[in-house]
Amino acid sequence: MIGIRIPEPTVEVKPLSEDIRRSMLYKMLQIRYTEEKLQELFLANAIRGTTHLCNGQEGVSTGVAAALRKGDTVTCTYRGHGHALAMGMPLKSLMAEMMGRVSGCCRGKGGSMHMTDASLGLLGANAIVGAQLPIAAGAALTAQIEKTGNIAVSFFGDAASNIGAFHETLNLASVWKLPVVFICENNRYGEYTPQHLTTPVEDLSIRAISYNMPGVTVDGQDSEVVFAEFSAAAARARAGEGPTFLEMKTYRYRGHSRTDTGPYRPAGELEAWMERDPIKILADKMIAAGQLDQVELEELTQSVQREILGAVEWAQREPYPDPEELTRDIFYEG
Amino acid sequence: MIGIRIPEPTVEVKPLSEDIRRSMLYKMLQIRYTEEKLQELFLANAIRGTTHLCNGQEGVSTGVAAALRKGDTVTCTYRGHGHALAMGMPLKSLMAEMMGRVSGCCRGKGGSMHMTDASLGLLGANAIVGAQLPIAAGAALTAQIEKTGNIAVSFFGDAASNIGAFHETLNLASVWKLPVVFICENNRYGEYTPQHLTTPVEDLSIRAISYNMPGVTVDGQDSEVVFAEFSAAAARARAGEGPTFLEMKTYRYRGHSRTDTGPYRPAGELEAWMERDPIKILADKMIAAGQLDQVELEELTQSVQREILGAVEWAQREPYPDPEELTRDIFYEG
Amino acid sequence: MTVLTYREAVRNALADELRSDPKVIFFGEDVAVAGGVFKVTPGLYEEFGGERVRDTPISEEAFVGMALGAAITGLRPIVELMFADFIPVAMDQIVNQIAKYRYMSGGQFVVPLTIRSAQGGGVGFGTQHSQTAENWLMNTPGLKVVVPGNPADAYGLLRGAIRENNPVVVLEHKGLYNMKGEVPDDLGPLPLGKARVVREGSDLTIVATQLVCQHSLKVAEELAAEGISVEIIDLRTMVPLDSETLLSSIAKTGRLVVVEEAPHASGWGGDIVSLAADQGIFYLDAPVKRVNMGNVMFAYSEPLEKLAIPSPERIKAAVREVLAT
Amino acid sequence: MTVLTYREAVRNALADELRSDPKVIFFGEDVAVAGGVFKVTPGLYEEFGGERVRDTPISEEAFVGMALGAAITGLRPIVELMFADFIPVAMDQIVNQIAKYRYMSGGQFVVPLTIRSAQGGGVGFGTQHSQTAENWLMNTPGLKVVVPGNPADAYGLLRGAIRENNPVVVLEHKGLYNMKGEVPDDLGPLPLGKARVVREGSDLTIVATQLVCQHSLKVAEELAAEGISVEIIDLRTMVPLDSETLLSSIAKTGRLVVVEEAPHASGWGGDIVSLAADQGIFYLDAPVKRVNMGNVMFAYSEPLEKLAIPSPERIKAAVREVLAT
Ligand SMILES: Cc1ncc(C[n+]2csc(CCOP(=O)(O)OP(=O)(O)O)c2C)c(N)n1
Ligand SMILES: Cc1ncc(C[n+]2csc(CCOP(=O)(O)OP(=O)(O)O)c2C)c(N)n1
Ligand SMILES: [Mg+2]
Ligand SMILES: [Mg+2]
C-alpha cells in the first residue's frame, strides 16, 4: 500500500460546532453523490460535452466554504461542482446548467466548466488553467479599495502552479497586499500526468517564498484542518496583512475528465487515498463525539441521493434557452 | 552616500589571465563609449525611435561572454548593445543597424532593440519583456537532444522576473534539466519604477527555490566574479545537471530609455554605484597586477573612441534597405 | 473651444472620469508616479492618490485579469497596456475572460472596463512596438473597439468608453499623440458606434482611421485641386460599426477605397467591402480597393516603415485606379 | 487507398514525419505517455522515445517559445496546443516572436516549426473550448495557416506543414476527428496554398472550410435535387490564399456565398469578398453574402451552439437569397 504523508497543521485545529460539522457533512455528501450521478448521466449520454469531477476532494471546498463570510468571493476551475455546491448553489440550478437548460445557473450558456453564481459570491469557474487567479485578485482589489473587509479566494490545481498567471498574480497580490487567499488543490495530477513530471518541487507551498508570502501545506482531506488553516489565512487577509498560499493535499477518485479511467495511477494509490476519505474522516469524528451514528449517516446519504434524483428529473423537464438567448448578453444593454 | 551591499562569491574567484582581462577591458570600454555616443546621436536626432543603454552594466555581459564557448547561444533584451558587442558583434554592424542601414546586423530591420547575430550565437534581443527566456530554453533543448555540449544563456532584467514567461521557463527548464543559464541583470529598476514597488523580495535569486534550481546572487560589477559564477553554472549545464539562476546586482547609469533623465533615483545612488564601476574595478586590478597603467588605459580608451567614431561615419554613408526588402524574409522561400 | 494635443485630450478624459466617479480606478506600468512612458498620464497619481492610480509590475496577464475581477465587483477600472503589441501577452484575459464573462455566465455580470493601449507605426519603434491591434480584438465578440483619430475623439470617446457598461478597448495611435486639434469646452462623453464624415465628397468614398485617415485627408485635398471630390469617413468605433453612415456614403459616390494601417488578411477592410458587396452591390460602379499593409510587418528602418504604412501616394494611386473604371 | 478517420490521419502524418527526419520532435500537454486528450497521438512516445516526444507542464507561453528556440537552432519542432482557445495564452510567442523572428533579424533565421491545435464547435465544450482561431493568426504576417477539412488533407497538409521551412499553424477541427475518408496509400506531403473545388457547379460558388464545408456539401446535394448547381471551394490553406481558384470559380458562377465558422468582424470572409469586389467585380451578378457567427460566441447549451455555427439551413437560405437576385 502506498503511504500518504499527512501534513502537520500549523494552527490549532479545534473541533467545529455540531451545526457546522453537520452542514459540512451534508455538503460533502451532496457533492459526492452529485458527481457520481453526473458520471452516470455522462456515460448514458444524457449530458454532452465534458465534465471534471471532484469526488475525493470534497474536504477542501467544503472546509473553505464553511469559513467564508457573506460578501467574500470565489473563483475556481472547470472542476468546480464542489465549490458551487459548497457555497450553496441549489442542486437544481447546477443540474439544469449541466443539461444546458435555461433554468441553469448560467441560463445553460456555461455548462459543466462554468458553474457560476454571483449572488453567492461565486464569480466564476474557469476553463482556462490559471485564468481565475487574476480575477480573484481583482475582486480583492475592490474589497481593498472599498474597505469592505471582504476577501477573495481562488482555487486552482497543482499543475496550474506552472502557468504564468499563477506567478504574476501571487506577486502582484503580495506587493499590493490584497485580501486574497490562493488555494491550490494538489490532487497529484494535471490531467493524466503526475506532478513530478511537470514540477520539480514536491510541496508547492514552497513557491510562496518567491512572493514573500506565507505558504502552508495542508491536509486537504480533513475538512476541519482545512477550515482552521483557511480561517487563519482569511483573518490575515481581512486584517490587511495580505495574501496567503495554501496547498491542500488531496486526491480525485475519478479520472481527469469523463472518459479518463486513470491508467496512470500507481497500483494502490487510489485505495490508499480512499482510506483518508474526507467524508469518512468527518463522519468518524462526529460518530466519536456522539453527534452521528451509522443509521443517521445512511439516512442522510439516502436523502441527499433522493434530492439529487429529484433535481435531475426536474432539470430534464426544464426548457432549453430560446433562440433569442443566442445574441442576448453579448453586451449589457443599458 | 548610499551603501551598496556586495554579495559574497559562492565559488573561488581566480584572477583571469592577462589576455582575458585585456579583452574584457577592451569590450567594456567599447560598450561604454558606444552607449555614450549613441545617446549623443539620439539627442541630435541622428537616430530615430528609442534606445536602452547599458552603461554601468558592462561587467555582466562582458564577464559572461568571456566564459562562453563557440556553439553556445544567447538571448537578451532591448537593452542589448552590450551583449552584442561582448559577444563580438562588429561595431559597424551595430552602428549601421542603429541607423536602419542595410549593412546592419539585421539589414536595418531590427534596430536598437533587436541586435542579433546568429553567426555569433546571439539569437536575438527581444523587445517583449520575458519573451527571450523560452527561446533560450528552446536552444538548450536542441543542445540537449543533439548532445552538442553547448549551453544557452538568457539575459533579462529584475522587473522581468514578474512576468509569466519567466516562471514558466524556469520551471520547464528545471524539470527537463535543460543546459541553460538564466541571468537576471538586477539594475534595481523596471523603467522608472524601483524594484520594491513591484517585487516583494529583495534578492531575486531566492525565486530559484520554486524550481528546485540553484540560485545565486552575484556582484555584477566585478567581471571576474561574473566570469567565475557563470562558469560554474555553465559547467553544471554542460554536465547535464540542469539550469541555474544567477542574479547579477548591477546598475544602469543612464535612464531607462533615451528621454528618461532618472528623476526617480534617490540622491547619491548613482554616485555610489559609479564608485563600483565595472571598468574601474577591472582596470584597478590590472594596474595593481602590473598589467596596465593609466597611460595605456587612456590610449585604449581613445582608440576605442576612434573606432566608434569611424563606425559611425561609415554607417552614416551606408545605404538604406531597398524597397524590395519590405517583402523579403516575411517567409523563407525555398 | 480649446486646442489640445491628442495626448492632453486623453489625459483630460482620464482626469475628468476619475473626478466624476469614485468607482473609476486606473492602473498600468509606470502610469502613476512617472506619468506614463508616452507622458500621457502625469498628475493623475498626485490628484487621485495611490489607491486609485497605481503602478503595476510587468505582469500584463495578471493586471488585465485583475481589472476584470474589479469590474465585476463594482469598480470601473481603466487599465493601460503600454503598447498594443503587448495585447498578445494578456490575450487570454482579454479574449477568453473579459469578452466572454458576461455571456457565459448567462448575464450575471456587468463588465465596465476600459483597456487603453498605444498602437500604430511611423515612429521608428520597430517590429514589436508598432503594430495595430484592432483586428485581433474585432474578431472577438464581446469587446467594443474604439480608434480615436483626433484630439476631440480621443477625449470624448475615451470618456464614452469609461462610461460604458461593457468592456471597451481604446486603441490610441502613438503617432498622433502630438496632433493638435480643437476640443469643445463642453464636450462630454461621446457615444460609441458612430462614424463621422470628416470630409464630404461625391466621386468616391474613402474609409479610414487614425494616421491613415490623416493621410487620406491630405490626398483628398490634393485631388480636390484636380476637381476630384473625395468623401472621407473616419470610422472612430470599429465595434459597433456604423453601417448606416457607410452605406449612405457608398450610395452617394458609388466608389469605395478602404485604407487600413493593418495587414490585409482578416482585416476589417474586408468587412467594409463585404457590407458594400452585400447591401450596396448595386450602388457600386467600379472595383473596390483596399490599401493596407498587405502581408508585411513593421521594420525599424525608416524607408521600410514608410513603405509599409499606406502612404498618401499609395492611397492616391488606388483612388485614381478606381476612378479610372 | 485506405479509409482512415481524420484523427488517424493526423497521427499517421506525425508518425511518418517523425520517422522520416530525426530532427522532427513533438511536444505538448499529455501528448506523449497518455497519447493526447483527443487520442490523436497514441504510440508516438513508445515508437520515438521520450527524448523526441515529450509531455510538457501547463506552460503554453514557455513551450511554444521553446519550439521557436529549437527551430532556429536546427530542430523541426511540432508543438500541440490542445485547444485553439489556448492560442491566446501563448499569443505573444506566436505573433510577436515566431511570426516575426525571421523578418526582424533580416533573414538570419529559418523557422521550421509547426503548431497543431484543435479548434471549432459542435461538441458541447462551451465558450472557452470551441472557438476557431484562424483570423487572429491570419492577421499576423509571418505565419502560414492551414485548416484541413478531411482525412486526406489532415494527413497530407500536416506533413506539408512539417516540411515547411516557415512557421505553420495547423488548425484541426475537433468536430471532424471521427470523420472517415479515403487517404491514398502513396499520399505524401501536400504543398500549402492550394484550395480545392470539392464540388463543381455553375450557378453559385460557396467558399468554406472544415465543418461548415461539410454543411455546405449537404446543402449543395439538396439543392441539386431542385436543379440548382452549386460549386464548393474548400480553402484548405488560409495563408497563403489561393486567389486563382477562387477567381476562376467566381468568373464561372457570378455568384458568391462565403461560409465561416467564425465571428463576422475582421473575419477572412471579408477577404474573399474583397478579392471578388476588386478583381472580380464585373463577374458578380448579385450581392455577395457571408454566412458566419455574426457577433456571437459559443454557448454550452446544444440548441444555442447549433444556432451559432452556420447551419445547412442558414447556408441554404443565403444561397437562395443570392440566387433570387
Ligand atoms: C491554459 C490551459 N492549458 C491547458 C488546459 C487543458 N487542461 C485542462 S485541465 C488541465 C490539467 C490541470 O491540472 P491541475 O491544475 O492540477 O488541476 P486539476 O484538473 O487536477 O484539478 C489541463 C492541462 C487548459 N484548460 N488551459
Ligand atoms: C511584456 C512587456 N511589457 C512591458 C514592456 C515595456 N517595458 C520595456 S522595458 C520595461 C522594464 C523592464 O525592466 P527590467 O526587466 O528590470 O529590465 P531593464 O530595462 O531594467 O534592463 C518595460 C516595462 C515590454 N517591452 N514588454
Ligand atoms: Mg491536479
Ligand atoms: Mg531593471
mmCIF file of N, CA and C in Angstrom, chain D residues 147 206-214 216 232-236 238 257-260 268 315:
data_model
loop_
_atom_site.group_PDB
_atom_site.id
_atom_site.type_symbol
_atom_site.label_atom_id
_atom_site.label_comp_id
_atom_site.label_asym_id
_atom_site.label_seq_id
_atom_site.Cartn_x
_atom_site.Cartn_y
_atom_site.Cartn_z
ATOM 1 N N VAL D 147 -6.081 24.675 -42.566
ATOM 2 C CA VAL D 147 -7.322 24.222 -41.946
ATOM 3 C C VAL D 147 -7.862 22.984 -42.672
ATOM 4 N N ILE D 206 -19.784 28.512 -53.353
ATOM 5 C CA ILE D 206 -19.671 28.608 -51.897
ATOM 6 C C ILE D 206 -18.203 28.403 -51.538
ATOM 7 N N VAL D 207 -17.685 29.298 -50.705
ATOM 8 C CA VAL D 207 -16.332 29.139 -50.178
ATOM 9 C C VAL D 207 -16.449 28.797 -48.705
ATOM 10 N N ALA D 208 -15.805 27.719 -48.282
ATOM 11 C CA ALA D 208 -15.960 27.293 -46.886
ATOM 12 C C ALA D 208 -14.762 26.458 -46.464
ATOM 13 N N THR D 209 -14.770 26.071 -45.198
ATOM 14 C CA THR D 209 -13.707 25.217 -44.650
ATOM 15 C C THR D 209 -14.304 24.256 -43.626
ATOM 16 N N GLN D 210 -13.658 23.161 -43.429
ATOM 17 C CA GLN D 210 -13.873 22.263 -42.301
ATOM 18 C C GLN D 210 -15.339 21.880 -42.061
ATOM 19 N N LEU D 211 -15.835 22.055 -40.866
ATOM 20 C CA LEU D 211 -17.189 21.616 -40.544
ATOM 21 C C LEU D 211 -18.244 22.263 -41.442
ATOM 22 N N VAL D 212 -18.130 23.572 -41.638
ATOM 23 C CA VAL D 212 -19.151 24.243 -42.445
ATOM 24 C C VAL D 212 -18.995 23.955 -43.933
ATOM 25 N N CYS D 213 -17.869 23.416 -44.329
ATOM 26 C CA CYS D 213 -17.735 22.927 -45.698
ATOM 27 C C CYS D 213 -18.570 21.650 -45.839
ATOM 28 N N GLN D 214 -18.567 20.834 -44.820
ATOM 29 C CA GLN D 214 -19.432 19.645 -44.815
ATOM 30 C C GLN D 214 -20.906 20.060 -44.876
ATOM 31 N N SER D 216 -22.039 22.724 -46.142
ATOM 32 C CA SER D 216 -22.295 23.277 -47.470
ATOM 33 C C SER D 216 -22.488 22.174 -48.500
ATOM 34 N N ILE D 232 -18.463 24.226 -54.789
ATOM 35 C CA ILE D 232 -17.946 24.436 -53.433
ATOM 36 C C ILE D 232 -16.435 24.384 -53.429
ATOM 37 N N ILE D 233 -15.866 25.443 -52.836
ATOM 38 C CA ILE D 233 -14.405 25.502 -52.717
ATOM 39 C C ILE D 233 -14.026 25.355 -51.245
ATOM 40 N N ASP D 234 -13.201 24.360 -50.990
ATOM 41 C CA ASP D 234 -12.618 24.199 -49.649
ATOM 42 C C ASP D 234 -11.263 24.897 -49.679
ATOM 43 N N LEU D 235 -11.083 25.909 -48.862
ATOM 44 C CA LEU D 235 -9.850 26.705 -48.950
ATOM 45 C C LEU D 235 -8.601 25.913 -48.548
ATOM 46 N N ARG D 236 -8.731 25.055 -47.544
ATOM 47 C CA ARG D 236 -7.639 24.188 -47.074
ATOM 48 C C ARG D 236 -6.472 24.951 -46.448
ATOM 49 N N MET D 238 -5.364 28.859 -45.434
ATOM 50 C CA MET D 238 -5.828 30.244 -45.349
ATOM 51 C C MET D 238 -4.714 31.201 -45.736
ATOM 52 N N VAL D 257 -21.191 32.963 -52.073
ATOM 53 C CA VAL D 257 -21.553 32.914 -50.655
ATOM 54 C C VAL D 257 -20.336 32.388 -49.901
ATOM 55 N N VAL D 258 -19.957 33.089 -48.850
ATOM 56 C CA VAL D 258 -18.805 32.675 -48.058
ATOM 57 C C VAL D 258 -19.297 32.198 -46.697
ATOM 58 N N VAL D 259 -18.862 31.031 -46.296
ATOM 59 C CA VAL D 259 -19.351 30.445 -45.044
ATOM 60 C C VAL D 259 -18.187 30.284 -44.066
ATOM 61 N N GLU D 260 -18.285 30.937 -42.934
ATOM 62 C CA GLU D 260 -17.215 30.916 -41.930
ATOM 63 C C GLU D 260 -17.748 30.407 -40.593
ATOM 64 N N TRP D 268 -12.059 36.268 -42.229
ATOM 65 C CA TRP D 268 -11.467 36.083 -43.560
ATOM 66 C C TRP D 268 -12.493 36.111 -44.681
ATOM 67 N N ILE D 315 -27.201 28.346 -44.467
ATOM 68 C CA ILE D 315 -26.433 28.387 -45.719
ATOM 69 C C ILE D 315 -27.388 28.334 -46.916
#
